[in-house]
Structure formats: C-alpha cells, structure tokens
Coordinates of C-alpha atoms and ligand atoms in Angstrom, one line a residue:
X1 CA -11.6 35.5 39.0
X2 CA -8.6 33.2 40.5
X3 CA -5.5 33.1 38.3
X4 CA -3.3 29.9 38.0
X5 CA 0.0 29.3 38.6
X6 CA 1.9 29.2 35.4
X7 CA 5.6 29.1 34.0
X8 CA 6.1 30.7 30.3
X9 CA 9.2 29.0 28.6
X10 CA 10.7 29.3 25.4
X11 CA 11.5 25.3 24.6
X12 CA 13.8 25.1 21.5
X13 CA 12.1 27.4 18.7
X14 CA 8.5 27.4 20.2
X15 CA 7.0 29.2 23.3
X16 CA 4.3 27.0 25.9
X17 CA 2.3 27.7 29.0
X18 CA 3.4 24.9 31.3
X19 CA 1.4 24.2 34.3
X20 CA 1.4 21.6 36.8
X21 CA -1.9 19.1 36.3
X22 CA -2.8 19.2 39.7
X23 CA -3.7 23.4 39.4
X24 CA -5.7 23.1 36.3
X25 CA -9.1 21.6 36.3
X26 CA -9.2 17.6 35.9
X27 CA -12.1 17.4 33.9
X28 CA -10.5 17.8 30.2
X29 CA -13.4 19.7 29.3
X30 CA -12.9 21.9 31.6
X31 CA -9.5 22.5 31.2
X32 CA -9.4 22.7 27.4
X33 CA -12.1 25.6 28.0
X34 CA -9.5 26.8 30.5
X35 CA -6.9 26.9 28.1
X36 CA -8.6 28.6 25.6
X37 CA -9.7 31.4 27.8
X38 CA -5.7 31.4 28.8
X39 CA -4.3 31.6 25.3
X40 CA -7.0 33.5 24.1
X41 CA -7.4 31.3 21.3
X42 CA -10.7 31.9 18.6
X43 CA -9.5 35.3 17.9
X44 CA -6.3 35.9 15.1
X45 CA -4.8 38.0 17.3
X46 CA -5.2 35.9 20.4
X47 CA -5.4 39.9 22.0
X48 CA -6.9 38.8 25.5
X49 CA -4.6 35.9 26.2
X50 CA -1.0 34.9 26.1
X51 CA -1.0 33.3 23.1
X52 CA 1.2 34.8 20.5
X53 CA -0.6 34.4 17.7
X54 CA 1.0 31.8 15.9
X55 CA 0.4 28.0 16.4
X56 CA 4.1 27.9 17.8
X57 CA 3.3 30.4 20.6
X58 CA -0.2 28.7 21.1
X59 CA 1.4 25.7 23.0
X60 CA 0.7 24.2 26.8
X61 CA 2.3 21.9 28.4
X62 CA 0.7 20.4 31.2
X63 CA 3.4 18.5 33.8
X64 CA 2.7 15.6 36.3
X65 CA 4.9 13.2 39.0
X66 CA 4.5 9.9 36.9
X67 CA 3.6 6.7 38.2
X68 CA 5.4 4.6 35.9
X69 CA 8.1 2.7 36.7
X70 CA 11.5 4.5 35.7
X71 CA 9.9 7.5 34.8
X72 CA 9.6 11.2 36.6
X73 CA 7.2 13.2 35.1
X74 CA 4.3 13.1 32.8
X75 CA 4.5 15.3 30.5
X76 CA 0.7 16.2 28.2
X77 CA 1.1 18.4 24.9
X78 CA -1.9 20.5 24.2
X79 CA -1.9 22.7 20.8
X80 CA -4.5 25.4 20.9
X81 CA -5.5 26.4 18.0
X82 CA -5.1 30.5 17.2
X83 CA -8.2 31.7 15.1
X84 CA -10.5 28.7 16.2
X85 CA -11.1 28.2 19.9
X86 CA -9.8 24.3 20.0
X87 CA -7.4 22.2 22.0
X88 CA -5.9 18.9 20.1
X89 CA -3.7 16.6 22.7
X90 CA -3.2 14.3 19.0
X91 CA 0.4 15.8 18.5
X92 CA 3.6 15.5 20.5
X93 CA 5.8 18.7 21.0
X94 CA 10.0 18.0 21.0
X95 CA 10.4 21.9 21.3
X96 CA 8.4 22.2 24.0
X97 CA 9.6 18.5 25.6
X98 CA 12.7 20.6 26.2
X99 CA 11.2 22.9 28.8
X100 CA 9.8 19.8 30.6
X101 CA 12.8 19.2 32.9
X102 CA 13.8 22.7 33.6
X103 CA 9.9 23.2 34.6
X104 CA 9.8 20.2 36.8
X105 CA 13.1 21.3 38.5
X106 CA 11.3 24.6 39.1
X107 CA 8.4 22.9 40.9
X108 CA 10.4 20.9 43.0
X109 CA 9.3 17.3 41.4
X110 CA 12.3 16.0 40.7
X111 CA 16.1 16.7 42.3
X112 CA 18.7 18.8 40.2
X113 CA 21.8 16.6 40.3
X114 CA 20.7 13.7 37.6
X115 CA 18.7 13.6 34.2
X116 CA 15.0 13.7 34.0
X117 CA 12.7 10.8 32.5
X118 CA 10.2 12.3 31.1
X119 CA 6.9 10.3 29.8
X120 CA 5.7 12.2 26.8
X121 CA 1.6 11.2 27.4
X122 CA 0.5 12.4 23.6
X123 CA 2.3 9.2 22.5
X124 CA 2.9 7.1 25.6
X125 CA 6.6 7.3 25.0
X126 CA 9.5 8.3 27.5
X127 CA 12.5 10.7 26.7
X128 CA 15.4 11.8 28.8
X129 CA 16.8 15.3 29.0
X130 CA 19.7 16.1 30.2
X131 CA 20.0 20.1 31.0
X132 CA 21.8 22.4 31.6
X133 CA 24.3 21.2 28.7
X134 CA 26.4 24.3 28.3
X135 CA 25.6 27.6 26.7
X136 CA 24.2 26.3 23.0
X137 CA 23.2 28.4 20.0
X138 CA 20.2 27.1 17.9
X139 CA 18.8 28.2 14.7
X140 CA 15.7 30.2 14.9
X141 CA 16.6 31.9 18.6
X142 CA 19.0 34.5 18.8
X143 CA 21.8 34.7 21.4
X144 CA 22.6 31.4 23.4
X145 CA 21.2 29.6 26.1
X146 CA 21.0 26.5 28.4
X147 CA 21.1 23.4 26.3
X148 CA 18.9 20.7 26.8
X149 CA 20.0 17.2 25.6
X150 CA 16.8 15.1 24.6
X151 CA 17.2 11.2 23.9
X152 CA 14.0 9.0 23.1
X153 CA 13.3 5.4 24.0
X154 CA 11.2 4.7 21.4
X155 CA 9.3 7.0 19.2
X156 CA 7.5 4.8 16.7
X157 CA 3.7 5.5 16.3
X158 CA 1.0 3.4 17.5
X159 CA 0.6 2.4 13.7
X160 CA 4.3 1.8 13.3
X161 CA 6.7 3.9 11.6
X162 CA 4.6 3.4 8.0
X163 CA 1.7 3.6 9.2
X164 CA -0.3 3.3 5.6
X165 CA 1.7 -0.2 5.6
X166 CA 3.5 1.6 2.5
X167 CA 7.3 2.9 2.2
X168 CA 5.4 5.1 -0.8
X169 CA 1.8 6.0 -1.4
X170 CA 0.6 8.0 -4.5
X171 CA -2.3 10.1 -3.4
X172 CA -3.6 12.3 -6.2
X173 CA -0.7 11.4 -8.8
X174 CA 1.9 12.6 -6.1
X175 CA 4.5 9.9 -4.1
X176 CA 4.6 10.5 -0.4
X177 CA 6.3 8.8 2.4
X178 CA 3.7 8.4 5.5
X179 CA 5.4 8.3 8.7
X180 CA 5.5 8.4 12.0
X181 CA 8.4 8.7 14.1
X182 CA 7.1 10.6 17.3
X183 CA 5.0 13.0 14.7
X184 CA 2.8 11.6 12.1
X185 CA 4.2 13.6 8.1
X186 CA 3.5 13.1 4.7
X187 CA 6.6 13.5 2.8
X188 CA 6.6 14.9 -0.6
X189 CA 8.6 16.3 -3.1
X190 CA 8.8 20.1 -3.6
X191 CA 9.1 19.6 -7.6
X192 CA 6.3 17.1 -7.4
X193 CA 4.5 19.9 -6.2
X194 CA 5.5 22.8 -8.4
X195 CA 7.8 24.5 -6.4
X196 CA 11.3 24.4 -5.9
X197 CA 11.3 23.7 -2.0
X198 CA 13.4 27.0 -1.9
X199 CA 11.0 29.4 -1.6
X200 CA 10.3 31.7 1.9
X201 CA 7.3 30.9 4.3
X202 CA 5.3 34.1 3.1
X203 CA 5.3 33.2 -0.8
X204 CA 4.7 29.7 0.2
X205 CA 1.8 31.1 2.3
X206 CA 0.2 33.4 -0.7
X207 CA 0.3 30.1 -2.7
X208 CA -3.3 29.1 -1.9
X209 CA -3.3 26.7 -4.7
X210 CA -0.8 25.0 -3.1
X211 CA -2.2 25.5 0.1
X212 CA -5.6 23.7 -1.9
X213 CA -3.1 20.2 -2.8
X214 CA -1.4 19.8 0.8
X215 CA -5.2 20.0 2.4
X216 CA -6.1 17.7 -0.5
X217 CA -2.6 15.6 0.2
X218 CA -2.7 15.4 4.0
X219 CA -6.7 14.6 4.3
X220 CA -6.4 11.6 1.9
X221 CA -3.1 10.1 3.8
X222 CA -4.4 11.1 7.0
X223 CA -7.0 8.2 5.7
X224 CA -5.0 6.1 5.1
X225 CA -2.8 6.2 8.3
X226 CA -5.3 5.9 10.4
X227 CA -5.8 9.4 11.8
X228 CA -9.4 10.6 12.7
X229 CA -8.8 14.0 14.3
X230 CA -7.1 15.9 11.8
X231 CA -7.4 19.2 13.8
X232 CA -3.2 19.3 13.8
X233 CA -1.5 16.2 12.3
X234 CA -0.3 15.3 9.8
X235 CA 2.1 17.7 9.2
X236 CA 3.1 17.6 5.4
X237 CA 7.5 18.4 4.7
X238 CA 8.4 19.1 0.9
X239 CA 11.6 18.0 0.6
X240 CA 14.2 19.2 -2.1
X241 CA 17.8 18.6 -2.6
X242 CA 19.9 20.2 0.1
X243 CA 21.6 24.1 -0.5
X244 CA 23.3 25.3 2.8
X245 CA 25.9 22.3 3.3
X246 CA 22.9 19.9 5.0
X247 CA 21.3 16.6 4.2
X248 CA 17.8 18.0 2.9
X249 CA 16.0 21.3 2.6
X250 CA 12.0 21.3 4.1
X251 CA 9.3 23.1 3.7
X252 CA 6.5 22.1 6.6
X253 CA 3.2 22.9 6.5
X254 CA 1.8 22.3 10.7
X255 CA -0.6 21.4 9.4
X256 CA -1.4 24.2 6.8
X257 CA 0.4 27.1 8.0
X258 CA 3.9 27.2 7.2
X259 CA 6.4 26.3 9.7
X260 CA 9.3 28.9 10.2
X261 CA 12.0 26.2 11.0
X262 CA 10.3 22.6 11.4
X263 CA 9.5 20.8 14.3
X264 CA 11.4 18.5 16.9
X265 CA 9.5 14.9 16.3
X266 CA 9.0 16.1 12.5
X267 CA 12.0 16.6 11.7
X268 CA 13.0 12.9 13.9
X269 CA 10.4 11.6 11.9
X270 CA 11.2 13.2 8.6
X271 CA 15.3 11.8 8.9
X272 CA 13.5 8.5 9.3
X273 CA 11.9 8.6 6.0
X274 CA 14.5 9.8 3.9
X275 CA 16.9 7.0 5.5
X276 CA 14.6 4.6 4.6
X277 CA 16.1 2.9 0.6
X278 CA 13.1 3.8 -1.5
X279 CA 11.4 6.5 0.7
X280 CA 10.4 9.5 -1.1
X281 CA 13.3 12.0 -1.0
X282 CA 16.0 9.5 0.0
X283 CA 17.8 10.3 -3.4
X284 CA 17.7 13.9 -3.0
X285 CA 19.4 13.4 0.6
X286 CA 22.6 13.4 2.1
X287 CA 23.5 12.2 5.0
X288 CA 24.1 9.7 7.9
X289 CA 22.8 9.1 11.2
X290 CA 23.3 12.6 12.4
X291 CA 20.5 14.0 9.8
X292 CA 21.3 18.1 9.1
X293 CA 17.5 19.6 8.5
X294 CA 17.4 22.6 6.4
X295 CA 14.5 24.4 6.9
X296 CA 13.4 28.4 6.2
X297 CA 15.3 29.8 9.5
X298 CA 18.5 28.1 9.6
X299 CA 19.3 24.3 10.5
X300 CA 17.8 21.8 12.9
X301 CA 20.5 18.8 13.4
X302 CA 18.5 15.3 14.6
X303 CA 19.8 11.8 15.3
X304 CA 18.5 8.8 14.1
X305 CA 19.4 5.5 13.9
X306 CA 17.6 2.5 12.4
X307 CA 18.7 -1.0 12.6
X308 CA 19.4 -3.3 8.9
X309 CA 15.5 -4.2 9.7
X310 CA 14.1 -1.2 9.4
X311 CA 13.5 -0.1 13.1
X312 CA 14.6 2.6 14.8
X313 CA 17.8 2.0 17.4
X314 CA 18.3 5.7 18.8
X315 CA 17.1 9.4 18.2
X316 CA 18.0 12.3 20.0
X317 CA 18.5 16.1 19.7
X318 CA 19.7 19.5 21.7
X319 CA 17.7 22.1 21.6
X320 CA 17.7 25.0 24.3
X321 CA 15.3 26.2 26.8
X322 CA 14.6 29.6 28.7
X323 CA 12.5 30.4 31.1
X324 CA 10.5 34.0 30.3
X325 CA 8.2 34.5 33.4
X326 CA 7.0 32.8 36.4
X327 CA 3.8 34.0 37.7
X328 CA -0.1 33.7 37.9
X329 CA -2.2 33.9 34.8
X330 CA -5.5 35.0 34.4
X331 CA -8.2 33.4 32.0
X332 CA -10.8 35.2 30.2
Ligands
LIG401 O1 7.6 18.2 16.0 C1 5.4 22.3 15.6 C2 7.2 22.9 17.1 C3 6.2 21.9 16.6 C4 6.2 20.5 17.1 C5 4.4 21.5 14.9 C6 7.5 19.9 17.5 C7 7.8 18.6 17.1 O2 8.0 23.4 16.4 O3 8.3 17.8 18.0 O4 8.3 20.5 18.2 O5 4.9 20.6 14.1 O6 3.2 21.7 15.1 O7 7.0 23.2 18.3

C-alpha cells in the first residue's frame, strides 16, 4: 500500500500529524477513514498507528496555500479520537497552530524571512506566528526549543463569546460561564463541584462521579450554546483560587478526559471569562491582561485583552514547536 508524505511535530504541549491537503484524499470521508487507519485510532492503545494514545497525541493537522486575501496558509484541525475510530474538525488546536508555520516553511509554501498568516479553517479565523523566537522553555516539555509567537485577529465564536446569551448559566444547581473564545468551555467552580481544584489528573480521573456531573454539565450547556456535535467540545475548566503565584488554577476536562496542562484556545478562552465582572471564577482570579494559567503540569501564560464593551481587542501566546520526523507514513 502507498504511504503519504507526512511531518510529525511537537506544537506547544501536544504532538500532530501534519500533512499537506493536496496528498491526502479530498473526499473528507475518505480522508477521515485515512486518518484513522494513520493514527490507529478505535483501539486504546492506538498499537498499529502513530497515535500516542492520548487525545493530545491523536492530533492532524492538515496544511493548504490559502486563497484569502492576506492570508498564507490554511490551516484544518482534525482530533481523532483514541479508543473510538472518529474524526471531529468541531475544535480548533493553538498547540498544534504552532507547528503550522514551521511546517509550511518545510514545504516550501511560504518564504522564511517574514511572519506567516495562518487561517485557522475549524473557526474561519486568522492568526500570525512569528518563529523562530529564541530558544523558550514551556511548561509541560522538557528542555527548550524554537519559540513560536502566535497573535489572533479575532477569536470570538460563531455564537459570540457568550454564546448561551448568558455571562452565568446554572445547569443542574451549579453557575458556569459558557464561552467561546477560539474554544467553546464551560467554566465552573472546583468547590461547586466538590473538589478543591488542587487535585492531580489521575485522582481526578478515578472520580467517576465527577466524571458522571461534567458529562451531565457539558451536555446540558452544550444545548444551550448551540453545539450539535459534541464528539470533542465543550471542554469543561474548574477553576479555584490560584496557588503557584498565577492568576487561577484549572482543572480541564477535553472533553472528559483530563487535560495534563490545558489547552491553547481554552485557556484564551478561559482568561476571557474570568476577566469578564460577574463571570464565574472572576473573584477567585488575579490578574491583568497577561492572564498566568495554572494548570496540573506547570503554567500556561495567555494574553487577552477586551475592550470597556466587552469585546475582545488582542490575544496572543508563545508556545514552542519541534519537529520529530519527516517521512512517509503508512495507513492500516
Ligand atoms: O485549546 C486540547 C491541546 C488542546 C487544544 C484540547 C488546544 C487549544 O492542548 O487551542 O491546544 O483542548 O482538546 O492541544
């Protein structure tokens, strides 16, 4: 059977299969069915594909020229699912964004010297990275690497940033913040969960109860904000007063495992929330613009900005990216 050219890059604290559109199938059935072969997702341990087993290793990105004014590359986010054989394209990826430029330099679709507009398709919004930005450490990846500097245009979801219409929603006697700032979350509190937002990803894991109310959570809100494919998003974040010197601590569930750190456009669209007077968690947080995200593995340090209205004026982030191998793969 042919293989098919493909780049494996570590982008920020996740890990993707990036190919360029025009070798994969254009059919998306085909492609999905591709992918899945590829990643060997419906199997836990994903043991005849590259995938590794874990949602955050279980990432394509799929990279284009762009024909939109201003823009060089389209960029499509697909998340393959680990122990069911499915492909959702109803989630960005800001970890995997950061490989994006790097990739297309690779491939020859853009020149070196100048900063790469990148249209993320998922959401039909455009970004700019700027690489290599020095030698940067990030939490979650040992050692250093080439940063990547990643500014958005606009980020607001095709419902708006509340997209229930609500700053807070109570969905089964529990206030949550809906939003969606490049990644549709729920926002909750840890206490008004039972837990104390403190506790590691594998006891948060055994907690199936808890595992039981964020399904119950996220399915309800994911109602109200307008979501029909639930196969990814929304993500849920408990949120508890910060310990480590930032301006919150999370907990993410993506969408019921737990997240090691938290993700790019969650944690954009998290900051968003808790800046918000009146948002759930904004009294447990601390911070300004530059919003410093606890999560389990360290901290993940996002920019946002909104304006006296409400509306978002600027986000950004750095994140790192690496590339691993270059090579042909071979599908199932
Ligand atoms: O929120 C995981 C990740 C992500 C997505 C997820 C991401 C983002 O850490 O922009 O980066 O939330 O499923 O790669």
């Amino acid at each position: 059977m042919a293989g098919v050219p493909c780049m494996l890059i570590r982008g920020g604290t996740s890990k993707g299969a990036y190919f360029l559109a025009a070798d994969l199938p254009s059919d998306p059935a085909e492609r999905d069915d591709l992918l899945i072969r590829t990643m060997g997702s419906g199997d836990p341990r994903q043991i005849d594909g590259i995938g590794g087993a874990t949602p955050l290793t279980s990432k394509v990105a799929v990279v284009s020229p762009s024909s939109e004014p201003n823009v060089d590359v389209d960029y499509l986010f697909l998340q393959l699912g680990v122990e069911e054989a499915t492909v959702s394209d109803r989630q960005n990826c800001g970890n995997l964004l950061a490989g994006v430029g790097p990739f297309a330099v690779a491939r020859g679709l853009v020149p070196t010297d100048r900063p790469v507009r990148i249209r993320m398709v998922n959401s039909d919004s455009v970004a700019t990275a700027r690489f290599p930005v020095g030698e940067v450490a990030i939490s979650g990846v040992p050692g250093t690497a080439p940063g990547v500097v990643l500014d958005f245009d606009d980020t607001e979801g095709p419902n708006g940033l509340l997209p229930t219409g609500n700053l807070v929603d109570v969905i089964d006697g529990v206030p949550v913040t809906c939003v969606d700032n490049g990644m549709p979350v729920v926002v909750a509190r840890a206490a008004d969960l039972g837990v104390t937002g403190y506790e590691s990803v594998s006891q948060l894991a055994d907690d199936l109860a808890l595992r039981d109310r964020v399904q119950r959570l996220r399915m309800q809100a994911a109602a109200l904000m307008g979501l029909r494919d639930t196969t990814s998003v929304p993500k849920t974040t408990l949120v508890a007063p910060p310990v480590d010197g930032g301006s919150i601590c999370t907990r993410t569930f993506i969408p019921l495992r737990l997240h090691t750190s938290i993700g790019v456009l969650g944690a954009v669209s998290v900051a968003t929330a808790l800046l918000m007077d009146g948002g759930v968690g904004h009294e447990l947080f601390s911070g300004s613009s530059r919003v410093d995200v606890e999560h389990p593995t360290g901290h993940l340090q996002v920019e946002v900005e909104l304006d006296p209205a409400g509306r978002v004026r600027r986000s950004g982030v750095v994140r790192t990216a690496r590339t691993l191998f270059d090579g042909t793969v071979f599908p199932r």
